[in-house]
mmCIF file of the C-alpha atoms, coordinates in Angstrom:
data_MODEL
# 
_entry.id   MODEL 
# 
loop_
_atom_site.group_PDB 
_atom_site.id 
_atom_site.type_symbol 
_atom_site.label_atom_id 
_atom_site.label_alt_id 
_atom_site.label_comp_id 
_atom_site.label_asym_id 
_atom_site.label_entity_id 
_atom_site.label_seq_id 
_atom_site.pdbx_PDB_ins_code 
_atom_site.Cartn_x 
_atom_site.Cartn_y 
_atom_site.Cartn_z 
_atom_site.occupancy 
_atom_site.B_iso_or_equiv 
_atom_site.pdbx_formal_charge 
_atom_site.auth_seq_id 
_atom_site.auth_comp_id 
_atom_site.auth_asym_id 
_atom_site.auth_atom_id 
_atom_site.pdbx_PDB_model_num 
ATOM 1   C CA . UNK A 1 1   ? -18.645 -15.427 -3.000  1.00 0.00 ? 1   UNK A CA 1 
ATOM 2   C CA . UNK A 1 2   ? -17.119 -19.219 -2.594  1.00 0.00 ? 2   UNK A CA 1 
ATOM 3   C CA . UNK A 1 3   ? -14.383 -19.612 -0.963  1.00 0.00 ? 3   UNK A CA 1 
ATOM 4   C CA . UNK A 1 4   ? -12.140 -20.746 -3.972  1.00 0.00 ? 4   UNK A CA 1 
ATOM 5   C CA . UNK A 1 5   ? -12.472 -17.496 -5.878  1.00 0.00 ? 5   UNK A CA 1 
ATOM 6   C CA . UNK A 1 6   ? -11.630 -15.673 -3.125  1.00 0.00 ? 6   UNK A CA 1 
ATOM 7   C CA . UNK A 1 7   ? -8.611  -17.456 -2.194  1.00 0.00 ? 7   UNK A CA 1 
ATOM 8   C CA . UNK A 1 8   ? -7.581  -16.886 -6.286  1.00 0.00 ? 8   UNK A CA 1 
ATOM 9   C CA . UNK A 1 9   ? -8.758  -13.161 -6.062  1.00 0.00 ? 9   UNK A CA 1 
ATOM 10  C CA . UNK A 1 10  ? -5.915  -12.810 -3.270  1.00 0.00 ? 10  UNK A CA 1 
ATOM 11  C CA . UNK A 1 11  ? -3.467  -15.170 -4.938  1.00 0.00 ? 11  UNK A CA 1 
ATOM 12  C CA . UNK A 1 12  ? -3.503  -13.017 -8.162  1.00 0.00 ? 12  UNK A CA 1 
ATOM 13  C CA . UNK A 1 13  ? -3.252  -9.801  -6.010  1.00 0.00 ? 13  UNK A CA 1 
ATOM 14  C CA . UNK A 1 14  ? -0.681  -10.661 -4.340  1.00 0.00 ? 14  UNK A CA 1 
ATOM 15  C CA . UNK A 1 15  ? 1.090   -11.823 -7.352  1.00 0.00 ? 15  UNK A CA 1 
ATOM 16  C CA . UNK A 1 16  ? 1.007   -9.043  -8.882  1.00 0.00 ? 16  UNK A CA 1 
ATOM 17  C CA . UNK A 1 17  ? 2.062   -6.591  -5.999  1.00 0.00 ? 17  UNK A CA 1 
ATOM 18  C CA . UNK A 1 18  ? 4.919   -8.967  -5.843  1.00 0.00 ? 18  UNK A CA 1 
ATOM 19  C CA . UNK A 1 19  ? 5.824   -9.030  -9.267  1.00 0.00 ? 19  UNK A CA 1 
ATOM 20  C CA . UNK A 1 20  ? 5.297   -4.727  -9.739  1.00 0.00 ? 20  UNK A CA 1 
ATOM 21  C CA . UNK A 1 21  ? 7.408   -4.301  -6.506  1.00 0.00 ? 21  UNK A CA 1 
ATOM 22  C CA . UNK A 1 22  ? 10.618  -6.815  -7.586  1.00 0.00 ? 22  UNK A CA 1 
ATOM 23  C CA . UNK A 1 23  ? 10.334  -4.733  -11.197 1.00 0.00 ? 23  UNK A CA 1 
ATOM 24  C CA . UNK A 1 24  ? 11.076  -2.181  -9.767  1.00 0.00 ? 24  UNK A CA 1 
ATOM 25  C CA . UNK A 1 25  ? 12.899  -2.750  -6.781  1.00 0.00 ? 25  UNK A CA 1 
ATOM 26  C CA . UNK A 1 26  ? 16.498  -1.064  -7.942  1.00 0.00 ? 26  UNK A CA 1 
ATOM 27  C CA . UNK A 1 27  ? 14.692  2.118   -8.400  1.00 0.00 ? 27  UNK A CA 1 
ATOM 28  C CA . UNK A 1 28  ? 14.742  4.282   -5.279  1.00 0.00 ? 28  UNK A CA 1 
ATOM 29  C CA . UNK A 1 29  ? 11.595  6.218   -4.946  1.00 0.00 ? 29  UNK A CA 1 
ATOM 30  C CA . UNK A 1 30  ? 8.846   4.863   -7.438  1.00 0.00 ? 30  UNK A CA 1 
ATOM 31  C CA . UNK A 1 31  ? 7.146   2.106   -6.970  1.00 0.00 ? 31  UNK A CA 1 
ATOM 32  C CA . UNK A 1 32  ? 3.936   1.374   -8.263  1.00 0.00 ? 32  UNK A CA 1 
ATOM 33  C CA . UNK A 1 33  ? 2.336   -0.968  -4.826  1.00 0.00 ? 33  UNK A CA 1 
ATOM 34  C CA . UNK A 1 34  ? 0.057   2.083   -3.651  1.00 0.00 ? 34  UNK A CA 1 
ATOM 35  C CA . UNK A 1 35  ? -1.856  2.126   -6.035  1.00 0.00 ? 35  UNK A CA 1 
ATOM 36  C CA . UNK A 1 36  ? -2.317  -1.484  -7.151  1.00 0.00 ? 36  UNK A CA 1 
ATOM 37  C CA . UNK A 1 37  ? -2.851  -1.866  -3.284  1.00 0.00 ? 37  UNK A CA 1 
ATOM 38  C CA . UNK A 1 38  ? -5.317  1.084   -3.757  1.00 0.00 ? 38  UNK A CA 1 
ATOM 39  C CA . UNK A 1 39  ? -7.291  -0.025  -6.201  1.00 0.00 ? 39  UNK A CA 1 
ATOM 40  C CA . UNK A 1 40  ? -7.845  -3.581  -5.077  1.00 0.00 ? 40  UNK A CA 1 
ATOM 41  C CA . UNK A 1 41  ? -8.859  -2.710  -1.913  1.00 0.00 ? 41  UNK A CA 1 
ATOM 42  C CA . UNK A 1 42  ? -11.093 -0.281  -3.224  1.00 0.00 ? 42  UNK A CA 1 
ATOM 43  C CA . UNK A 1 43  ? -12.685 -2.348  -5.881  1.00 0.00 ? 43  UNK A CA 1 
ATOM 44  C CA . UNK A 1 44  ? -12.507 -5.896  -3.324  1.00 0.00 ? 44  UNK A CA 1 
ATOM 45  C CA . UNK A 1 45  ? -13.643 -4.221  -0.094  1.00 0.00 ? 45  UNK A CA 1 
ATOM 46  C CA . UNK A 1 46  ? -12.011 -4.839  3.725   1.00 0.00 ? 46  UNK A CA 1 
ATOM 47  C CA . UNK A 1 47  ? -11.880 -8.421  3.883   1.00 0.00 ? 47  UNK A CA 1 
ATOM 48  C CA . UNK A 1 48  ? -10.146 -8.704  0.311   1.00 0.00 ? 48  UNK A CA 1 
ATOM 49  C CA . UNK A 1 49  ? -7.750  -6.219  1.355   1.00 0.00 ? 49  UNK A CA 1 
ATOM 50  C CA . UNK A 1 50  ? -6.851  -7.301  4.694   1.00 0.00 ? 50  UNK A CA 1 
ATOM 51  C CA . UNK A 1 51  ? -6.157  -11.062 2.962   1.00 0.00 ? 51  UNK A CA 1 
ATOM 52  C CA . UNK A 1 52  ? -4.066  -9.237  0.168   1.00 0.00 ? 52  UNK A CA 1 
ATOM 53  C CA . UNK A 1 53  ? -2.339  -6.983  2.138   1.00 0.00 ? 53  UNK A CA 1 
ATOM 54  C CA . UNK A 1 54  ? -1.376  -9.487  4.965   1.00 0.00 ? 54  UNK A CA 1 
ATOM 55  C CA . UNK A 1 55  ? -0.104  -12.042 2.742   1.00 0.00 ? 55  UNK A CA 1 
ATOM 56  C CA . UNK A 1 56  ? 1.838   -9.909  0.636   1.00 0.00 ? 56  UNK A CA 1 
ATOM 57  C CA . UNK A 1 57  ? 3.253   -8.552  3.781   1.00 0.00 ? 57  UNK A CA 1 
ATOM 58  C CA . UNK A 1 58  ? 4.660   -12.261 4.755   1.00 0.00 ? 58  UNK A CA 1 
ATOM 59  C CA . UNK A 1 59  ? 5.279   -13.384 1.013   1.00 0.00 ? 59  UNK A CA 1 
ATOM 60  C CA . UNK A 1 60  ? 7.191   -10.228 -0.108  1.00 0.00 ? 60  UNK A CA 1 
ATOM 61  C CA . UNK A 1 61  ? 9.911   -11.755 2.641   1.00 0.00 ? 61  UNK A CA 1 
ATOM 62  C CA . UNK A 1 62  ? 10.474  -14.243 0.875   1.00 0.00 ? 62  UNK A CA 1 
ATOM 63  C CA . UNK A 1 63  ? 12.081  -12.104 -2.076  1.00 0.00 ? 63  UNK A CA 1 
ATOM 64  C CA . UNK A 1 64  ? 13.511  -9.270  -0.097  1.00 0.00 ? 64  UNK A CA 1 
ATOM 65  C CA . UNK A 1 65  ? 14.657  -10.927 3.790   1.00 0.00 ? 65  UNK A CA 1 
ATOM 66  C CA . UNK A 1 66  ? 13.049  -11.607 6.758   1.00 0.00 ? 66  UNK A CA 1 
ATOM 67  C CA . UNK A 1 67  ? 13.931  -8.462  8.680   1.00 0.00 ? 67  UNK A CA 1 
ATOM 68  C CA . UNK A 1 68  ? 11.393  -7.712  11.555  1.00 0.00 ? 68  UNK A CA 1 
ATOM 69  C CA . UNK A 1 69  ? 11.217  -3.984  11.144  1.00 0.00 ? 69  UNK A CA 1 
ATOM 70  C CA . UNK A 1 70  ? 10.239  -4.748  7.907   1.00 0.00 ? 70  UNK A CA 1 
ATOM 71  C CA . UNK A 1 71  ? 7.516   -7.410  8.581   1.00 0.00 ? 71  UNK A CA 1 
ATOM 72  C CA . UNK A 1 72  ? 5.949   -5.122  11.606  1.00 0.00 ? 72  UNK A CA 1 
ATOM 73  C CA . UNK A 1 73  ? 5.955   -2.185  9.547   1.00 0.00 ? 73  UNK A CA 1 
ATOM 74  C CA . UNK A 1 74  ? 4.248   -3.579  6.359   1.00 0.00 ? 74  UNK A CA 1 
ATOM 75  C CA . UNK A 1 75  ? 1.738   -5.377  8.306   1.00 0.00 ? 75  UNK A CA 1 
ATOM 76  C CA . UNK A 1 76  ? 0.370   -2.459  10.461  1.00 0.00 ? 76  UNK A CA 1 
ATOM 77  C CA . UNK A 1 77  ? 0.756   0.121   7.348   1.00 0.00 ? 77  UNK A CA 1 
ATOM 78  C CA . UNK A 1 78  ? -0.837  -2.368  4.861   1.00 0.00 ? 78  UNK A CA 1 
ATOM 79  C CA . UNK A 1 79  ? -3.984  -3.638  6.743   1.00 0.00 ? 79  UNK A CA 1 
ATOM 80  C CA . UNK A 1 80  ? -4.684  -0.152  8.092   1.00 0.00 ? 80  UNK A CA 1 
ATOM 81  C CA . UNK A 1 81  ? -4.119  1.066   4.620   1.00 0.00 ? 81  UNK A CA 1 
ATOM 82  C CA . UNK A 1 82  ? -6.880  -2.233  3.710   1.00 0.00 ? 82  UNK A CA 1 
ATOM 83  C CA . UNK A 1 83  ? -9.275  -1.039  6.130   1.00 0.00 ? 83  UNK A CA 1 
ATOM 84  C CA . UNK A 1 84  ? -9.098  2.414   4.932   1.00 0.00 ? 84  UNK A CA 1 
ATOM 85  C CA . UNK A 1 85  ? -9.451  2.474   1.250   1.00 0.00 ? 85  UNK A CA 1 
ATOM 86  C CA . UNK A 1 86  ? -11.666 -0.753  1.190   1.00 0.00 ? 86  UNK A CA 1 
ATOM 87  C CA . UNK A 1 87  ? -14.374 1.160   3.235   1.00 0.00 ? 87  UNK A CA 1 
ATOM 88  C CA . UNK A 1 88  ? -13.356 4.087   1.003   1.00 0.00 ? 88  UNK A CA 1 
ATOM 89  C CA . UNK A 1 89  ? -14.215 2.326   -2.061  1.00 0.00 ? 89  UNK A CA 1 
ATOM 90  C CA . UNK A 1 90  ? -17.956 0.890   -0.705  1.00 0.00 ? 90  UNK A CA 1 
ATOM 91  C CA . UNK A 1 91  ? -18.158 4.842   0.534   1.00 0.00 ? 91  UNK A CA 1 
ATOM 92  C CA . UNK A 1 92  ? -17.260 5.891   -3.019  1.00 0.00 ? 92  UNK A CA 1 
ATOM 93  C CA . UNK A 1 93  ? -19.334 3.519   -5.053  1.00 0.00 ? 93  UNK A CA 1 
ATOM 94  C CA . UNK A 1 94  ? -21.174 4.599   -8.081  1.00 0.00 ? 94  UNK A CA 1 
ATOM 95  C CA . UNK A 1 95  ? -19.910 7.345   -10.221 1.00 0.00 ? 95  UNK A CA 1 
ATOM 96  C CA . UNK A 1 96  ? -16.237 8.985   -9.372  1.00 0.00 ? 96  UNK A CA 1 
ATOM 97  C CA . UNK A 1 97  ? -16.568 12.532  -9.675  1.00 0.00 ? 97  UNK A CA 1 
ATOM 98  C CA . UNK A 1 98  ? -13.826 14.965  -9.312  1.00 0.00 ? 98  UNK A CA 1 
ATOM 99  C CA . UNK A 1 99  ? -13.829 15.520  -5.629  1.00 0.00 ? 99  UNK A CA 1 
ATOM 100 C CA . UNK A 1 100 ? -13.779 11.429  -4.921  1.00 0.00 ? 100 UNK A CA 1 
ATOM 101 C CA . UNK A 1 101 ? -10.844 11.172  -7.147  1.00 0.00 ? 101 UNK A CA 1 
ATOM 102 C CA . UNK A 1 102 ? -9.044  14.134  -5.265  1.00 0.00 ? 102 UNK A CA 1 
ATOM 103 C CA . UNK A 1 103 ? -9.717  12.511  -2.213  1.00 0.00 ? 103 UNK A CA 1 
ATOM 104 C CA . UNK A 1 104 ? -8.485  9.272   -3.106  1.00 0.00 ? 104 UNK A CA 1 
ATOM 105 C CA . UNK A 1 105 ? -5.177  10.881  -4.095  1.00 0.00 ? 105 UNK A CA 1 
ATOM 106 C CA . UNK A 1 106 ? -4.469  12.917  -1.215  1.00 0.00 ? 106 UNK A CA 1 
ATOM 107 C CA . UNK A 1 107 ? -5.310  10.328  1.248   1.00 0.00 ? 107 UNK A CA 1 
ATOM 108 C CA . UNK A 1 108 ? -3.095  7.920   -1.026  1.00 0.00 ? 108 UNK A CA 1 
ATOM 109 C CA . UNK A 1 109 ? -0.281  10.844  -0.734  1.00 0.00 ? 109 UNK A CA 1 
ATOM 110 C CA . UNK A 1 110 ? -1.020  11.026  3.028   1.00 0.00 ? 110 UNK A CA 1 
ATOM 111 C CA . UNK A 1 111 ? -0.387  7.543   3.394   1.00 0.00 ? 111 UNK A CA 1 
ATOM 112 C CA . UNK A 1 112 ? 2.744   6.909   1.869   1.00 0.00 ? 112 UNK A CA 1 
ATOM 113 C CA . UNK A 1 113 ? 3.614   9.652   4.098   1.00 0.00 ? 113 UNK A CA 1 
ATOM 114 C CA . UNK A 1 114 ? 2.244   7.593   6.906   1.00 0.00 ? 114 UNK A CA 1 
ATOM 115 C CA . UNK A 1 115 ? 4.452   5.224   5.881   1.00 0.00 ? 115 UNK A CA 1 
ATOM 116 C CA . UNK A 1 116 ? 7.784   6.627   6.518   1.00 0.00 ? 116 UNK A CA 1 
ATOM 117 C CA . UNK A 1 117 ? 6.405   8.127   9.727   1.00 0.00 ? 117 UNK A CA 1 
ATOM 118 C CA . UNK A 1 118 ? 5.451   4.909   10.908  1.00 0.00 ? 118 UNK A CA 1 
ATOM 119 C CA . UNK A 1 119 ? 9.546   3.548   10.262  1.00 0.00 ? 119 UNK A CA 1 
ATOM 120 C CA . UNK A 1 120 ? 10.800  5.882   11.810  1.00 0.00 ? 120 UNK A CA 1 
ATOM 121 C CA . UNK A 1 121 ? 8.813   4.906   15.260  1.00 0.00 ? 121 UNK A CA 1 
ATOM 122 C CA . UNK A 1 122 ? 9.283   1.211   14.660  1.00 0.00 ? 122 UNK A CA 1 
ATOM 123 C CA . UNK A 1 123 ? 12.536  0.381   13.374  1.00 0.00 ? 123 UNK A CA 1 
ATOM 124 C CA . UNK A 1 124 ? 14.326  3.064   16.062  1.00 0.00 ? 124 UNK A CA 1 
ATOM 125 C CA . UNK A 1 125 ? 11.806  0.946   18.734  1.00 0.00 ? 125 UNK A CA 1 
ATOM 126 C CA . UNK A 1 126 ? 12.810  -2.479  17.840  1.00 0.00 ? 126 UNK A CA 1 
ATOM 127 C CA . UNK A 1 127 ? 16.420  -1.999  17.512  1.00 0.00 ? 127 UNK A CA 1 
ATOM 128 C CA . UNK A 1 128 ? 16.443  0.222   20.717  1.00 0.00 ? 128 UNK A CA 1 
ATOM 129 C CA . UNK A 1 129 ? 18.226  3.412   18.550  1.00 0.00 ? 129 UNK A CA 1 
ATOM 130 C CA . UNK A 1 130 ? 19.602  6.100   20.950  1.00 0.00 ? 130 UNK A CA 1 
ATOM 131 C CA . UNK A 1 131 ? 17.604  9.061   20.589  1.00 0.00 ? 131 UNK A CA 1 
ATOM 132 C CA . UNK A 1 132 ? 20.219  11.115  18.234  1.00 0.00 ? 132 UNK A CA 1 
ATOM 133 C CA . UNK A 1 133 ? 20.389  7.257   16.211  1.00 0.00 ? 133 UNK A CA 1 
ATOM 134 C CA . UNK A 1 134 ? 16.823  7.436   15.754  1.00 0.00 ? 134 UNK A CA 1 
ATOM 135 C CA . UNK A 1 135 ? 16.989  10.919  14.948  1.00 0.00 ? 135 UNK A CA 1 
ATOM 136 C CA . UNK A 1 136 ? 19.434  11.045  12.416  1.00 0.00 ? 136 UNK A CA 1 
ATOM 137 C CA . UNK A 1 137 ? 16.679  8.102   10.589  1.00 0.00 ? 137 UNK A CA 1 
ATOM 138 C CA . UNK A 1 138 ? 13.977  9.977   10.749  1.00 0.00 ? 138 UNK A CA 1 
ATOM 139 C CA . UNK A 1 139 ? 16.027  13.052  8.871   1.00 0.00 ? 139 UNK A CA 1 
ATOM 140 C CA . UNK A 1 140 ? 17.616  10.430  6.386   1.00 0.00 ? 140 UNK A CA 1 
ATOM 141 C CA . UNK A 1 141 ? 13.904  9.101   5.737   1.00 0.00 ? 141 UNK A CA 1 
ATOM 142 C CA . UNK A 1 142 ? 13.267  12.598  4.585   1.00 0.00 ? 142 UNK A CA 1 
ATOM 143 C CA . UNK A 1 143 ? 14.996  12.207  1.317   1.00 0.00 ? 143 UNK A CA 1 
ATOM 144 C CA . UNK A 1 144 ? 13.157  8.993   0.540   1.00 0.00 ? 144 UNK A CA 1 
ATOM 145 C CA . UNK A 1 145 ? 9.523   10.310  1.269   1.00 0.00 ? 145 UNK A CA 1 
ATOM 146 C CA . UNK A 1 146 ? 10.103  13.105  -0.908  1.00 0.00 ? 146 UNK A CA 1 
ATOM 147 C CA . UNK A 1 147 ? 10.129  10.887  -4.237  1.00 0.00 ? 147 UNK A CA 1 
ATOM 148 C CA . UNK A 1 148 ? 7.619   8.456   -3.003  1.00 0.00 ? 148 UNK A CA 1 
ATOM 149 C CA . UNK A 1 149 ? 5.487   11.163  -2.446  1.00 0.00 ? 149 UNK A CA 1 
ATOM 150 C CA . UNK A 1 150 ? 5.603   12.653  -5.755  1.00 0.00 ? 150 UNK A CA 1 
ATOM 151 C CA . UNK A 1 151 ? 5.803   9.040   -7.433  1.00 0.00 ? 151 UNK A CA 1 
ATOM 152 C CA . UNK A 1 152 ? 2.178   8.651   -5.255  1.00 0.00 ? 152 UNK A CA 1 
ATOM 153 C CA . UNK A 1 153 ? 0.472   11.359  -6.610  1.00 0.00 ? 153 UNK A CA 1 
ATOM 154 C CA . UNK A 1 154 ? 1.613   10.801  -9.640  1.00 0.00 ? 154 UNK A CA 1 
ATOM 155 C CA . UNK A 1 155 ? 0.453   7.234   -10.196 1.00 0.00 ? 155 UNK A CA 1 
ATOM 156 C CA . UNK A 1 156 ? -2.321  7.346   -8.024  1.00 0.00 ? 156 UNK A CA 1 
ATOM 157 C CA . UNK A 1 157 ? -3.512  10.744  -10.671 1.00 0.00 ? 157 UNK A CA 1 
ATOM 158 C CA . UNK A 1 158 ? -2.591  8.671   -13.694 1.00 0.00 ? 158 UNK A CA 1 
ATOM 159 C CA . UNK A 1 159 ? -3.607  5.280   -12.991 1.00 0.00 ? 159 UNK A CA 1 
ATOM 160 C CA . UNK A 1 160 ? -6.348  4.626   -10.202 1.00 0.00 ? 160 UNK A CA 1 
ATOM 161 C CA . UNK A 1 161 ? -9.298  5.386   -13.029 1.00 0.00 ? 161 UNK A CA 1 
ATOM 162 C CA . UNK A 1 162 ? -7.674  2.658   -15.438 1.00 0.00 ? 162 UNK A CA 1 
ATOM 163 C CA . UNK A 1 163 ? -6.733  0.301   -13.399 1.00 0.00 ? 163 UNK A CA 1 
ATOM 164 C CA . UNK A 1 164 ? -10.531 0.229   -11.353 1.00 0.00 ? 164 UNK A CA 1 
ATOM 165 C CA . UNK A 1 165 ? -11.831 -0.082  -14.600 1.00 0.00 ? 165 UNK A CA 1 
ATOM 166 C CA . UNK A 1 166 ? -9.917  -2.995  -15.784 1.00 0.00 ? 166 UNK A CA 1 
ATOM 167 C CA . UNK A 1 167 ? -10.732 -4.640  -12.409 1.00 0.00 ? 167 UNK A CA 1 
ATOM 168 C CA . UNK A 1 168 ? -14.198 -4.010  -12.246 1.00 0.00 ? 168 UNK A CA 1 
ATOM 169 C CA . UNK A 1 169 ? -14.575 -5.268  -15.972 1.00 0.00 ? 169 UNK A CA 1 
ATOM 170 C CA . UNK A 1 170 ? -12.446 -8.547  -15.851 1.00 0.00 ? 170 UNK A CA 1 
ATOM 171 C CA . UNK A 1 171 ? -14.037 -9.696  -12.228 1.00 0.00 ? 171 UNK A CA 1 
ATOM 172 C CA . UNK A 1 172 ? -10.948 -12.032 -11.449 1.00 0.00 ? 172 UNK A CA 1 
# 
């Protein structure tokens, strides 16, 4: 692959994970980036996903503030997340069967999990929390994993089939 198409392959990515996660911004709990994420990693492989997710991880800022928590966070969670589904997806190629699509979901589910998790270790870290601080964030992230959770299986159930489709067909 040239490198122009695969600088455009990002661009429109990223564009879009942008433009899905300002949509719907003002609405706590659903969000629609896991499984766009998902299913370009999966579809673009590793090094796709590492370029997607790292750049959306710096551009998003841009939109939503420059807060370091923020920028750690998404760039740990997001490449690992690359790393995982992209070698998921060569793993899973040819036909999806029933089991492959169950997998992808609960790993999906398990990572948004992951993500919480993950602020809850960072942002006490960087802003030196005391321990009952930090503690009293990791049971307030409770109530927002909850949703995201559900709003993860959900999508991921609904939409990963479609949307690799589409993908696979068009070959931006």
């Amino acid at each position: 692959m040239n490198k122009t198409k695969f600088i455009v392959r990002v661009a429109m990515c990223v564009a879009l994970l942008i433009g899905s996660q300002l949509a719907l911004s003002s609405i706590s709990g659903i969000e629609i980036v896991t499984v766009m994420m998902l299913c370009f990693c999966f579809c673009f492989g590793i090094s796709h996903g590492i370029a997607i997710a790292t750049t959306f991880s710096l551009l998003r800022c841009f939109l939503f503030g420059f807060q370091i928590n923020v920028i750690v966070l998404y760039l740990i969670y997001y490449n690992l997340f690359a790393v995982f589904f992209g070698w998921l997806g060569r793993r899973f190629s040819g036909e999806m069967s029933f089991v492959k699509t169950v997998i992808i979901v609960a790993s999906a589910v398990v990572f948004t999990v992951l993500f919480t998790l993950l602020d809850d270790v960072i942002t006490p870290l960087l802003f030196a929390f005391h321990p009952n601080a930090a503690m009293a964030y990791f049971l307030q992230s409770l109530y927002a994993v909850i949703p995201q959770s559900i709003c993860t299986l959900v999508t991921v159930s609904v939409c990963f089939h479609p949307i690799t489709k589409v993908i696979k067909k068009i070959n931006f």
